[in-house]
PDB file of C-alpha atoms in Angstrom:
ATOM      1  CA  UNK A   1      -6.803  -4.728  21.885  1.00  0.00           C
ATOM      2  CA  UNK A   2      -7.313  -1.344  20.213  1.00  0.00           C
ATOM      3  CA  UNK A   3      -3.732  -1.341  21.847  1.00  0.00           C
ATOM      4  CA  UNK A   4      -2.343  -3.999  19.735  1.00  0.00           C
ATOM      5  CA  UNK A   5      -3.919  -2.532  16.418  1.00  0.00           C
ATOM      6  CA  UNK A   6      -2.214   0.730  17.137  1.00  0.00           C
ATOM      7  CA  UNK A   7       1.079  -1.000  17.980  1.00  0.00           C
ATOM      8  CA  UNK A   8       1.078  -2.674  14.871  1.00  0.00           C
ATOM      9  CA  UNK A   9       0.119   0.935  12.847  1.00  0.00           C
ATOM     10  CA  UNK A  10       2.912   2.414  14.727  1.00  0.00           C
ATOM     11  CA  UNK A  11       5.169  -0.254  13.992  1.00  0.00           C
ATOM     12  CA  UNK A  12       4.497  -0.579  10.272  1.00  0.00           C
ATOM     13  CA  UNK A  13       4.615   3.705   9.663  1.00  0.00           C
ATOM     14  CA  UNK A  14       8.000   3.714  11.755  1.00  0.00           C
ATOM     15  CA  UNK A  15       9.760   1.183   9.596  1.00  0.00           C
ATOM     16  CA  UNK A  16       8.100   2.643   6.414  1.00  0.00           C
ATOM     17  CA  UNK A  17       9.524   6.084   7.733  1.00  0.00           C
ATOM     18  CA  UNK A  18      13.066   4.969   8.241  1.00  0.00           C
ATOM     19  CA  UNK A  19      13.558   3.247   5.156  1.00  0.00           C
ATOM     20  CA  UNK A  20      11.790   6.413   3.593  1.00  0.00           C
ATOM     21  CA  UNK A  21      13.332   8.978   5.132  1.00  0.00           C
ATOM     22  CA  UNK A  22      16.858   7.685   5.106  1.00  0.00           C
ATOM     23  CA  UNK A  23      16.843   7.479   1.894  1.00  0.00           C
ATOM     24  CA  UNK A  24      15.633  10.729   1.130  1.00  0.00           C
ATOM     25  CA  UNK A  25      18.527  12.064   3.218  1.00  0.00           C
ATOM     26  CA  UNK A  26      20.866  10.125   1.661  1.00  0.00           C
ATOM     27  CA  UNK A  27      19.555  11.410  -1.812  1.00  0.00           C
ATOM     28  CA  UNK A  28      20.377  14.924  -0.412  1.00  0.00           C
ATOM     29  CA  UNK A  29      23.790  14.005   0.200  1.00  0.00           C
ATOM     30  CA  UNK A  30      24.307  12.250  -2.579  1.00  0.00           C
ATOM     31  CA  UNK A  31      23.398  15.598  -4.482  1.00  0.00           C
ATOM     32  CA  UNK A  32      25.900  17.731  -2.325  1.00  0.00           C
ATOM     33  CA  UNK A  33      28.808  15.030  -3.354  1.00  0.00           C
ATOM     34  CA  UNK A  34      27.884  15.205  -6.911  1.00  0.00           C
ATOM     35  CA  UNK A  35      26.802  11.468  -7.030  1.00  0.00           C
ATOM     36  CA  UNK A  36      23.539   9.593  -8.424  1.00  0.00           C
ATOM     37  CA  UNK A  37      20.634  10.427  -5.648  1.00  0.00           C
ATOM     38  CA  UNK A  38      18.545   7.746  -6.942  1.00  0.00           C
ATOM     39  CA  UNK A  39      21.552   5.089  -6.834  1.00  0.00           C
ATOM     40  CA  UNK A  40      22.552   6.058  -3.079  1.00  0.00           C
ATOM     41  CA  UNK A  41      18.779   6.400  -2.523  1.00  0.00           C
ATOM     42  CA  UNK A  42      18.093   2.853  -3.632  1.00  0.00           C
ATOM     43  CA  UNK A  43      21.460   1.432  -2.068  1.00  0.00           C
ATOM     44  CA  UNK A  44      20.541   2.716   1.160  1.00  0.00           C
ATOM     45  CA  UNK A  45      17.049   1.523   1.268  1.00  0.00           C
ATOM     46  CA  UNK A  46      18.281  -1.809   0.612  1.00  0.00           C
ATOM     47  CA  UNK A  47      21.013  -2.024   3.023  1.00  0.00           C
ATOM     48  CA  UNK A  48      18.999  -0.175   5.963  1.00  0.00           C
ATOM     49  CA  UNK A  49      15.950  -2.611   6.040  1.00  0.00           C
ATOM     50  CA  UNK A  50      17.014  -4.636   8.395  1.00  0.00           C
ATOM     51  CA  UNK A  51      17.323  -1.704  10.787  1.00  0.00           C
ATOM     52  CA  UNK A  52      14.098   0.163  10.278  1.00  0.00           C
ATOM     53  CA  UNK A  53      12.703  -3.574  11.967  1.00  0.00           C
ATOM     54  CA  UNK A  54      14.915  -3.162  14.733  1.00  0.00           C
ATOM     55  CA  UNK A  55      13.684   0.543  15.154  1.00  0.00           C
ATOM     56  CA  UNK A  56      10.279  -0.111  14.625  1.00  0.00           C
ATOM     57  CA  UNK A  57      10.390  -3.172  17.262  1.00  0.00           C
ATOM     58  CA  UNK A  58      12.230  -0.817  19.771  1.00  0.00           C
ATOM     59  CA  UNK A  59      15.216  -3.231  19.905  1.00  0.00           C
ATOM     60  CA  UNK A  60      15.152  -6.096  18.770  1.00  0.00           C
ATOM     61  CA  UNK A  61      16.008  -8.242  22.377  1.00  0.00           C
ATOM     62  CA  UNK A  62      12.909  -7.445  23.685  1.00  0.00           C
ATOM     63  CA  UNK A  63      10.744  -8.954  21.235  1.00  0.00           C
ATOM     64  CA  UNK A  64      12.703 -12.124  21.322  1.00  0.00           C
ATOM     65  CA  UNK A  65      12.839 -11.985  24.722  1.00  0.00           C
ATOM     66  CA  UNK A  66       9.050 -11.347  24.752  1.00  0.00           C
ATOM     67  CA  UNK A  67       8.675 -15.007  22.098  1.00  0.00           C
ATOM     68  CA  UNK A  68      11.309 -16.695  24.348  1.00  0.00           C
ATOM     69  CA  UNK A  69       9.131 -16.227  27.546  1.00  0.00           C
ATOM     70  CA  UNK A  70       5.810 -17.055  26.024  1.00  0.00           C
ATOM     71  CA  UNK A  71       7.339 -20.484  24.656  1.00  0.00           C
ATOM     72  CA  UNK A  72       8.799 -21.314  27.954  1.00  0.00           C
ATOM     73  CA  UNK A  73       5.334 -20.362  29.855  1.00  0.00           C
ATOM     74  CA  UNK A  74       3.264 -21.455  27.233  1.00  0.00           C
ATOM     75  CA  UNK A  75       1.684 -18.182  26.357  1.00  0.00           C
ATOM     76  CA  UNK A  76       0.884 -18.959  22.481  1.00  0.00           C
ATOM     77  CA  UNK A  77      -0.793 -15.656  22.604  1.00  0.00           C
ATOM     78  CA  UNK A  78       2.113 -13.051  23.463  1.00  0.00           C
ATOM     79  CA  UNK A  79       3.696 -15.148  20.931  1.00  0.00           C
ATOM     80  CA  UNK A  80       1.624 -14.745  18.270  1.00  0.00           C
ATOM     81  CA  UNK A  81       1.394 -10.874  19.262  1.00  0.00           C
ATOM     82  CA  UNK A  82       5.274 -10.658  18.838  1.00  0.00           C
ATOM     83  CA  UNK A  83       5.455 -12.289  15.737  1.00  0.00           C
ATOM     84  CA  UNK A  84       2.646 -10.319  14.240  1.00  0.00           C
ATOM     85  CA  UNK A  85       4.978  -7.149  15.478  1.00  0.00           C
ATOM     86  CA  UNK A  86       7.860  -8.590  13.609  1.00  0.00           C
ATOM     87  CA  UNK A  87       5.680  -9.203  10.519  1.00  0.00           C
ATOM     88  CA  UNK A  88       4.075  -5.732   9.974  1.00  0.00           C
ATOM     89  CA  UNK A  89       7.839  -4.036  10.549  1.00  0.00           C
ATOM     90  CA  UNK A  90       8.859  -5.859   7.841  1.00  0.00           C
ATOM     91  CA  UNK A  91       5.519  -5.203   5.587  1.00  0.00           C
ATOM     92  CA  UNK A  92       6.392  -1.726   6.485  1.00  0.00           C
ATOM     93  CA  UNK A  93      10.321  -1.963   5.969  1.00  0.00           C
ATOM     94  CA  UNK A  94       9.758  -3.781   2.198  1.00  0.00           C
ATOM     95  CA  UNK A  95       6.985  -0.976   0.937  1.00  0.00           C
ATOM     96  CA  UNK A  96       9.760   1.534   2.033  1.00  0.00           C
ATOM     97  CA  UNK A  97      11.867   0.133  -0.314  1.00  0.00           C
ATOM     98  CA  UNK A  98       9.498  -0.474  -2.711  1.00  0.00           C
ATOM     99  CA  UNK A  99       8.133   2.875  -2.883  1.00  0.00           C
ATOM    100  CA  UNK A 100      12.195   4.091  -3.251  1.00  0.00           C
ATOM    101  CA  UNK A 101      11.991   1.540  -6.394  1.00  0.00           C
ATOM    102  CA  UNK A 102       9.222   3.158  -7.790  1.00  0.00           C
ATOM    103  CA  UNK A 103      10.940   6.806  -7.196  1.00  0.00           C
ATOM    104  CA  UNK A 104      13.649   4.924  -9.577  1.00  0.00           C
ATOM    105  CA  UNK A 105      11.253   3.966 -12.325  1.00  0.00           C
ATOM    106  CA  UNK A 106       9.551   7.503 -12.199  1.00  0.00           C
ATOM    107  CA  UNK A 107      13.095   8.971 -12.759  1.00  0.00           C
ATOM    108  CA  UNK A 108      13.492   7.083 -15.678  1.00  0.00           C
ATOM    109  CA  UNK A 109      10.427   7.958 -16.971  1.00  0.00           C
ATOM    110  CA  UNK A 110      10.890  11.786 -16.317  1.00  0.00           C
ATOM    111  CA  UNK A 111      14.495  11.191 -17.893  1.00  0.00           C
ATOM    112  CA  UNK A 112      13.025  10.603 -21.110  1.00  0.00           C
TER     113      UNK A 112
END
């Protein structure tokens, strides 16, 4: 049971980190290219959310295979675990996107 909660935490933080890390590095690239870093960060964060979930799950096919096996063999516990892993990764990715949006709001306040 402890492994299950550890994996949930890992999925959340990996998805969150992918969004925030990619956005920050895209913002640095935007500075080098003389573009708006905040707009670039928002654009990147919104476009890679699904990839952050895929990275957190370690590849989407393994999760869907586990769900399929669970449904066909009647192992509901396995299906619920995979759905919770997917939901946790989605929450992490969306929270990462919200964090980048918060940075955008802060930048508007700082520019005033």
